mmCIF file of C-alpha atoms and ligand atoms in Angstrom:
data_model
loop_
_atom_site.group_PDB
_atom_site.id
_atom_site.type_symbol
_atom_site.label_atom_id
_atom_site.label_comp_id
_atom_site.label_asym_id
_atom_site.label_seq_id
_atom_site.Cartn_x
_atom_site.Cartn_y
_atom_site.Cartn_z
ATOM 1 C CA UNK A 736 4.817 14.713 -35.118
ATOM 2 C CA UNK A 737 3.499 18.533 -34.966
ATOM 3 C CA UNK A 738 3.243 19.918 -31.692
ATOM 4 C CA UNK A 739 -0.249 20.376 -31.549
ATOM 5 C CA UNK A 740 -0.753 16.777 -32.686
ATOM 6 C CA UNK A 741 1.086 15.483 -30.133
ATOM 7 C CA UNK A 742 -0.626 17.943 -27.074
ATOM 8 C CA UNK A 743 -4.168 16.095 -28.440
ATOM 9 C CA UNK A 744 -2.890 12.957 -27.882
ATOM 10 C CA UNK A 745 -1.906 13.180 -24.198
ATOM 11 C CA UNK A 746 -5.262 13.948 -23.543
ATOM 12 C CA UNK A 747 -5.333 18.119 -23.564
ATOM 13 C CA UNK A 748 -8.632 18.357 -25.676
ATOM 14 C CA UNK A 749 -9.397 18.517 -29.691
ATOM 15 C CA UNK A 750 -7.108 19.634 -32.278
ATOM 16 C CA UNK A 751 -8.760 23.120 -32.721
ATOM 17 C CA UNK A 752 -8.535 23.332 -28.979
ATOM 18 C CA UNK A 753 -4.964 22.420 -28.936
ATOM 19 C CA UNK A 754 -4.322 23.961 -32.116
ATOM 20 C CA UNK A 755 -5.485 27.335 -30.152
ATOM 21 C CA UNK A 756 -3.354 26.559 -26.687
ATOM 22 C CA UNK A 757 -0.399 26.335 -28.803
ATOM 23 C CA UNK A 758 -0.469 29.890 -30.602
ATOM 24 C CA UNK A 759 -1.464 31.320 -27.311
ATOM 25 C CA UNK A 760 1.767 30.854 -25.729
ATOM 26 C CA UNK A 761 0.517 28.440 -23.122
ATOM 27 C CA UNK A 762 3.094 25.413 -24.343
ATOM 28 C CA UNK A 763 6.319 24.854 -23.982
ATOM 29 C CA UNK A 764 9.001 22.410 -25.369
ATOM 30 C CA UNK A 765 11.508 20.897 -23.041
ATOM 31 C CA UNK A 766 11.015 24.419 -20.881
ATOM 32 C CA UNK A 767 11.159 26.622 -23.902
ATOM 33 C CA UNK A 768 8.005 28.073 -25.269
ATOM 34 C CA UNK A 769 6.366 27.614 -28.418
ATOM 35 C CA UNK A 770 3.204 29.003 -30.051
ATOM 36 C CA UNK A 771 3.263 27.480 -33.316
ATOM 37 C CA UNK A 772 1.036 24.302 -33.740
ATOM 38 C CA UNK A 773 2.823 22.998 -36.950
ATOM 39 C CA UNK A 774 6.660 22.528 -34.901
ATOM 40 C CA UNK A 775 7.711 18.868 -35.743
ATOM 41 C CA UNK A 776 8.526 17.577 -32.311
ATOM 42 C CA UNK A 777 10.203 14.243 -31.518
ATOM 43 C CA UNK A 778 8.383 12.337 -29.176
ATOM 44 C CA UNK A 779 11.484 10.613 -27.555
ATOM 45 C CA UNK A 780 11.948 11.952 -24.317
ATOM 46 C CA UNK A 781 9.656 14.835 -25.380
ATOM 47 C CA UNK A 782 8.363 17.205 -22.016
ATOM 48 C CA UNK A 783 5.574 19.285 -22.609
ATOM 49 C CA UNK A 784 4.631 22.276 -20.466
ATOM 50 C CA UNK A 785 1.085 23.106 -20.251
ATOM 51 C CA UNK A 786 0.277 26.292 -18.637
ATOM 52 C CA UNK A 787 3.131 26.114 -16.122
ATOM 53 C CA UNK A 788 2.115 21.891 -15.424
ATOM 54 C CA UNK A 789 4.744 19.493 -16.811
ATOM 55 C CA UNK A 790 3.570 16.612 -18.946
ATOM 56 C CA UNK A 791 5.909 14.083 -20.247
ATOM 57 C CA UNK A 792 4.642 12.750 -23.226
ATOM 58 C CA UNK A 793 3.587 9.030 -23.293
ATOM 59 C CA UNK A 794 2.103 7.114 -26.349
ATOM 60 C CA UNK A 795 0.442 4.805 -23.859
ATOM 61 C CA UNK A 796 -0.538 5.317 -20.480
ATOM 62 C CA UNK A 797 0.543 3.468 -17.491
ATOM 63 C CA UNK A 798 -0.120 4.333 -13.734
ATOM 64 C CA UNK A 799 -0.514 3.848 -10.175
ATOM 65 C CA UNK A 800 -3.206 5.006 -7.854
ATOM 66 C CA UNK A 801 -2.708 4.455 -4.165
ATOM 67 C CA UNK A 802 -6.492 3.828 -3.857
ATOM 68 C CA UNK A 803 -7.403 5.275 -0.009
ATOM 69 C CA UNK A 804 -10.789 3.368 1.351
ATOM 70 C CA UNK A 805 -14.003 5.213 0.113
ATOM 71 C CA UNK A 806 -13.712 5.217 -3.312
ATOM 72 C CA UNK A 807 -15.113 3.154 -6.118
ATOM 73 C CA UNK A 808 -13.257 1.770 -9.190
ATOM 74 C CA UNK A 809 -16.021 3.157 -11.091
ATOM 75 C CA UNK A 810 -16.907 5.496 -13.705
ATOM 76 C CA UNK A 811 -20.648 6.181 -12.124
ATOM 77 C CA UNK A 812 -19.939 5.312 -8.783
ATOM 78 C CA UNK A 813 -23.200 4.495 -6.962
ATOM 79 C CA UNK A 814 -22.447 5.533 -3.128
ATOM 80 C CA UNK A 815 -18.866 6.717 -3.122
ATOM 81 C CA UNK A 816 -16.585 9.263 -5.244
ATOM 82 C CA UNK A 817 -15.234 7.633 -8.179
ATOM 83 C CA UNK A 818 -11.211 6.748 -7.996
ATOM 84 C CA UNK A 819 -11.145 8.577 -11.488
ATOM 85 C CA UNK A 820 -11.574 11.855 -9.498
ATOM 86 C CA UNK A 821 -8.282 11.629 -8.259
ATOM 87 C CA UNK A 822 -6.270 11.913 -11.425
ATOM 88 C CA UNK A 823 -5.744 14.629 -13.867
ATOM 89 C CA UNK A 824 -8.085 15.917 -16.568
ATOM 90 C CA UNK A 825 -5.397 14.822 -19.491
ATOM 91 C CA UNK A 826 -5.539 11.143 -18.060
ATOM 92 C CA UNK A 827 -9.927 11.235 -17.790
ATOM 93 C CA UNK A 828 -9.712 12.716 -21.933
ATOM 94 C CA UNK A 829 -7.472 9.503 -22.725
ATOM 95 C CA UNK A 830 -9.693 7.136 -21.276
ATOM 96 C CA UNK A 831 -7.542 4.982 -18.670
ATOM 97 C CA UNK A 832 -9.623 2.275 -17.557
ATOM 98 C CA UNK A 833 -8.801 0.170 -13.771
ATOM 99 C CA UNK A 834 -6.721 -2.609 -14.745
ATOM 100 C CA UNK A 835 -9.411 -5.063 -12.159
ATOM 101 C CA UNK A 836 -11.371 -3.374 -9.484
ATOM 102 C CA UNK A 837 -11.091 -2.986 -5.912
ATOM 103 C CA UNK A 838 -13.991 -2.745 -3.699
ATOM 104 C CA UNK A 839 -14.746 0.935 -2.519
ATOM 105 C CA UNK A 840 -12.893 0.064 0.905
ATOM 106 C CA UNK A 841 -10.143 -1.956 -0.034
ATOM 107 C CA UNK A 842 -6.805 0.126 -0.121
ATOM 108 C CA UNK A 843 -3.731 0.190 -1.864
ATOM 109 C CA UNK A 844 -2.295 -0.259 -5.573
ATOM 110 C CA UNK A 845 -4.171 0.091 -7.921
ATOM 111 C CA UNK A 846 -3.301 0.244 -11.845
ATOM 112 C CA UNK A 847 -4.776 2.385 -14.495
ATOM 113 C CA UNK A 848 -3.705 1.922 -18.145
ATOM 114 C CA UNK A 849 -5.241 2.829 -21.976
ATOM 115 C CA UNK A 850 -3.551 0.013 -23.004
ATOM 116 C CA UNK A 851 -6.302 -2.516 -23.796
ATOM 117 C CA UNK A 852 -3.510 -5.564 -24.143
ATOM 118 C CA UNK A 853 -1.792 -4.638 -21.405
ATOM 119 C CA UNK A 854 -5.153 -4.790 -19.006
ATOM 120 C CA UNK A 855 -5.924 -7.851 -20.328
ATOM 121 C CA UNK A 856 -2.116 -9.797 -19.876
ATOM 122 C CA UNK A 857 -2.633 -8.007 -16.268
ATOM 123 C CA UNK A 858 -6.459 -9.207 -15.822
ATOM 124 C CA UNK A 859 -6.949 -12.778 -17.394
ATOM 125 C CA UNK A 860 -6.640 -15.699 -15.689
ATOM 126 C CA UNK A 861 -5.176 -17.680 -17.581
ATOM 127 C CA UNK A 862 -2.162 -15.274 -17.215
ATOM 128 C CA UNK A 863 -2.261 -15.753 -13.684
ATOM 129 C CA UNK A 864 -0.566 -12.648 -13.071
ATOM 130 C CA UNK A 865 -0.127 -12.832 -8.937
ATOM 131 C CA UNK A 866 -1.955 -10.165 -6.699
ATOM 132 C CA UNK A 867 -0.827 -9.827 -2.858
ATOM 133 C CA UNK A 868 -3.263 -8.589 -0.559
ATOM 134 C CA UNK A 869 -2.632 -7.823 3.197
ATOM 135 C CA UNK A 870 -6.332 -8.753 5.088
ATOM 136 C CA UNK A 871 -6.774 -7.667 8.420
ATOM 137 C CA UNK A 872 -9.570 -10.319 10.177
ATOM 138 C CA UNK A 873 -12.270 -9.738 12.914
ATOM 139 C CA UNK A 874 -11.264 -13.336 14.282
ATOM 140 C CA UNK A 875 -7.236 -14.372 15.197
ATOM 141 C CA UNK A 876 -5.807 -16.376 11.958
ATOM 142 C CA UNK A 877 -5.710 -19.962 13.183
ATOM 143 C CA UNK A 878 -3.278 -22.671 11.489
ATOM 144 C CA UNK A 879 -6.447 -24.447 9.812
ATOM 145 C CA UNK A 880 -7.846 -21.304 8.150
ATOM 146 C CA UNK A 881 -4.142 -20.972 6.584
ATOM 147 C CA UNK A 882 -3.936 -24.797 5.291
ATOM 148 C CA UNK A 883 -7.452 -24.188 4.275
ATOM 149 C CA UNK A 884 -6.492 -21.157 1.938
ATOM 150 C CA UNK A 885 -3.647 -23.005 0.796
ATOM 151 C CA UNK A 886 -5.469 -25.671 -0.514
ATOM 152 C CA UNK A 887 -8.678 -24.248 -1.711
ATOM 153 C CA UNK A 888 -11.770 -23.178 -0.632
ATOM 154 C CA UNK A 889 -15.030 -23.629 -2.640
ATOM 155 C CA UNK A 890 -16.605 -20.558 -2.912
ATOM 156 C CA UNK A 891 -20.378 -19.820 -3.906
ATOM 157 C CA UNK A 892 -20.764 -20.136 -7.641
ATOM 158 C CA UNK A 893 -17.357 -21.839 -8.686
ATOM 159 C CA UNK A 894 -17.436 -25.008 -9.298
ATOM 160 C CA UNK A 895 -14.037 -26.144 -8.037
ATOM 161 C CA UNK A 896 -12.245 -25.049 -4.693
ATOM 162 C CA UNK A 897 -10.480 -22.116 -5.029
ATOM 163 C CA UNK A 898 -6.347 -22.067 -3.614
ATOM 164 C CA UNK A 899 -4.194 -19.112 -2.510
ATOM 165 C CA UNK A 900 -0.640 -19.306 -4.201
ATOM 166 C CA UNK A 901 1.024 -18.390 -0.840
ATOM 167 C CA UNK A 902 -0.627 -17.630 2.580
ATOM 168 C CA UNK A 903 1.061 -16.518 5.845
ATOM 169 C CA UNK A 904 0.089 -15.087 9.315
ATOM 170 C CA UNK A 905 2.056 -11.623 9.557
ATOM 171 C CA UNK A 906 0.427 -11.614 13.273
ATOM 172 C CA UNK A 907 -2.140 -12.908 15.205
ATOM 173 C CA UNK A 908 -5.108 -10.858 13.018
ATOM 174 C CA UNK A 909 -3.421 -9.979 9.749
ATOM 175 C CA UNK A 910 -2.941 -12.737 7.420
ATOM 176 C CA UNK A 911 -1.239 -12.300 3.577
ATOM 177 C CA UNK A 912 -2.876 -13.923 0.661
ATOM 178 C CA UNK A 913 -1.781 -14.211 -3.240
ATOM 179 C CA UNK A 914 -3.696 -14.828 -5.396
ATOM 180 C CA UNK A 915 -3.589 -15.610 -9.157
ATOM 181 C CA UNK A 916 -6.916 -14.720 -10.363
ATOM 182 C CA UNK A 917 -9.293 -11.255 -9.592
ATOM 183 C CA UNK A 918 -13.078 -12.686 -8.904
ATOM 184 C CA UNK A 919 -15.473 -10.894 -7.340
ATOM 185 C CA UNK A 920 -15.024 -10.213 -3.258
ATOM 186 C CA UNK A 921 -12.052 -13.161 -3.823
ATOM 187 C CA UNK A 922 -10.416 -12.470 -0.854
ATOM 188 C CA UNK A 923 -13.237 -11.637 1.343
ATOM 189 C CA UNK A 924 -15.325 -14.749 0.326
ATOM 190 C CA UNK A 925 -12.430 -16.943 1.193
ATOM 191 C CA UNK A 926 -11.936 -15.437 4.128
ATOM 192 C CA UNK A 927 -15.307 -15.709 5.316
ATOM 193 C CA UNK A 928 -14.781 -19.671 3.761
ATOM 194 C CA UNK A 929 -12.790 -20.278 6.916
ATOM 195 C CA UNK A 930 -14.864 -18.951 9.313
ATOM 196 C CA UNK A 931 -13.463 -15.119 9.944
ATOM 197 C CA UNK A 932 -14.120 -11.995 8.645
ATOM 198 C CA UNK A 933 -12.130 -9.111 6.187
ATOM 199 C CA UNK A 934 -12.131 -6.237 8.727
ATOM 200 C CA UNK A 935 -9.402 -3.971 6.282
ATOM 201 C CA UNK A 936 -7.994 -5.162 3.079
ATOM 202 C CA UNK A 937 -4.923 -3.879 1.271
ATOM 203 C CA UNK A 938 -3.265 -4.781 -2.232
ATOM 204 C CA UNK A 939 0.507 -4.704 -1.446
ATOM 205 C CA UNK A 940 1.702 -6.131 -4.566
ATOM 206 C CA UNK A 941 0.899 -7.052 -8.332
ATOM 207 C CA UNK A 942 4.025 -9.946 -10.080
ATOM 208 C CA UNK A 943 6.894 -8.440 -8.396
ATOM 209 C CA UNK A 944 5.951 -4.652 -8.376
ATOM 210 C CA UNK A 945 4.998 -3.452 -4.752
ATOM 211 C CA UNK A 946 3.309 -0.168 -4.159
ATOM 212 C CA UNK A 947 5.475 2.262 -3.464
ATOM 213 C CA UNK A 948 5.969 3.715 0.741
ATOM 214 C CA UNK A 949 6.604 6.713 -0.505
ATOM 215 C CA UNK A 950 3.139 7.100 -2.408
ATOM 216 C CA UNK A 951 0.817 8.513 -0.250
ATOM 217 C CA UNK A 952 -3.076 7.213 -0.275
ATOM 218 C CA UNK A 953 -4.722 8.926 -2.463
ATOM 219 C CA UNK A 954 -1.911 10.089 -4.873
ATOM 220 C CA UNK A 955 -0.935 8.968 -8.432
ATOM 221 C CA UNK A 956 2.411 8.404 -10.768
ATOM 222 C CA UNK A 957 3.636 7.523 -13.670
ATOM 223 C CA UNK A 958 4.877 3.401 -14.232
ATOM 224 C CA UNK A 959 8.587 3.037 -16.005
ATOM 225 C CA UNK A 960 9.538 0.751 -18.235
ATOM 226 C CA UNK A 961 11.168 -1.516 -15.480
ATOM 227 C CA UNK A 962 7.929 -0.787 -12.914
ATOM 228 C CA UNK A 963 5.965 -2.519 -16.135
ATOM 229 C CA UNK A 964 8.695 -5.533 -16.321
ATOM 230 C CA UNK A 965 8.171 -6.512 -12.528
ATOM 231 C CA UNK A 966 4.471 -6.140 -12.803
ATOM 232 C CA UNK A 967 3.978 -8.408 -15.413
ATOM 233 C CA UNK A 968 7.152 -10.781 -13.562
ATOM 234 C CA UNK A 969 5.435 -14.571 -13.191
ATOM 235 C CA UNK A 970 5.193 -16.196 -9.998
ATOM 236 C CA UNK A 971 6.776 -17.137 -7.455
ATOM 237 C CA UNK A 972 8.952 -13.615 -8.149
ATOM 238 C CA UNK A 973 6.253 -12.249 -6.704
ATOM 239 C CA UNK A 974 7.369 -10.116 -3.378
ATOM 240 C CA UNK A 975 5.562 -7.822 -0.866
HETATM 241 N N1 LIG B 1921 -10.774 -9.294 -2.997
HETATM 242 C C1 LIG B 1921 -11.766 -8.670 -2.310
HETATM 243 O O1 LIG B 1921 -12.526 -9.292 -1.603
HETATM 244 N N2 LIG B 1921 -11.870 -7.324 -2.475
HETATM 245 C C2 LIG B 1921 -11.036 -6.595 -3.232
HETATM 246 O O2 LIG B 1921 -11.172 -5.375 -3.306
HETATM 247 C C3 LIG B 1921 -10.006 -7.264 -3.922
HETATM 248 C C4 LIG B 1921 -9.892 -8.621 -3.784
#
């Protein structure tokens, strides 16, 4: 693949534009610079240096946003930034779509991918891929609300009582929920099923992948090839 080729396709504007960055000494391969556009590069393991940034190349995009509260999963967010302002320019140009949404003031891990399969293993239910969220309530948790969650709720508009896969007090107000599907307000409406209220809501975990400690709200990176395995693990693997 030429050089210039493969700058367009991580996102870093049109082929004349690239074309252009190249010869102007802006790129570098693997730290070492070069200006010309036609260089046959190898895409394996390929790191691209974009006027002094570091970019490793990826034919497909896969990543992680630590969503903070205040933010909608949006491209024309209505009353709140958008999450897309908090990743780079390169990711916006390749078009990485939220792999489900999260309301504007739910926290935690979110995924962002231009890989329209993968969103949709990730996103259908009939995958059932398992989602843990941590929901802090107005109300204590009682014993009934958590046999209630366990085995369903009905919920406005669904015809059929909705269950949790696993439910468990972590203390007297926080309860954790998983859930196989991603409907609208899920957790909140079958929270407010039982009686209490969704004061702060966090996603700690998608299949067996939990969001990093170390990523701070707010901040983005890259998924591996074994992040990608545990996210698309089956339940019960599933572990906050
Ligand atoms: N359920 C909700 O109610 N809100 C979210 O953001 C995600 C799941």
């Amino acid at each position: 693949m030429w050089l210039a080729r493969a700058l367009q396709s991580q996102g870093f504007g049109s082929r004349k534009g690239c074309v252009l960055r190249v010869r102007s000494g802006a790129v570098s391969i693997n730290g070492v610079v070069c200006d010309d556009p036609e260089h046959e590069v190898d895409p394996a393991g390929l790191e691209l240096t974009i006027d002094g940034v570091t970019w490793p190349y990826r034919e497909k995009a896969y990543v992680l946003l630590h969503k903070p509260a205040g933010y909608e999963c949006s491209q024309k967010p209505k009353h709140h930034p958008s999450v897309y302002s908090l990743l780079p320019s390169p990711l916006i140009e390749r078009d990485v779509q939220c792999v489900g949404r999260l309301d504007q003031d739910t926290t935690g891990l979110l995924l962002l991918s231009d890989d329209g399969q993968f969103i949709h293993r990730m996103t259908s239910p009939k995958k059932g891929v398992a989602k843990v969220y941590r929901a802090t309530c107005a109300d204590p948790v009682t014993d009934a609300a958590l046999d209630a969650l366990r085995n369903g709720v009905l919920l406005n508009d669904e015809p059929a009582p909705i269950a949790a896969l696993a439910c468990e007090a972590l203390d007297t107000h926080t309860l954790q929920l998983t859930l196989a599907e991603g409907k609208y307000h899920q957790v909140k409406r079958m929270i407010a099923a039982t009686g209490n209220r969704v004061e702060r809501l966090h996603r700690v975990a998608i299949g067996a992948f939990s969001l990093p400690a170390t990523l701070a709200p707010g901040s983005w990176c890259w998924l591996e090839a074994a992040d990608l395995q545990q996210l698309e693990t089956p339940w019960p693997s599933a572990k906050s």
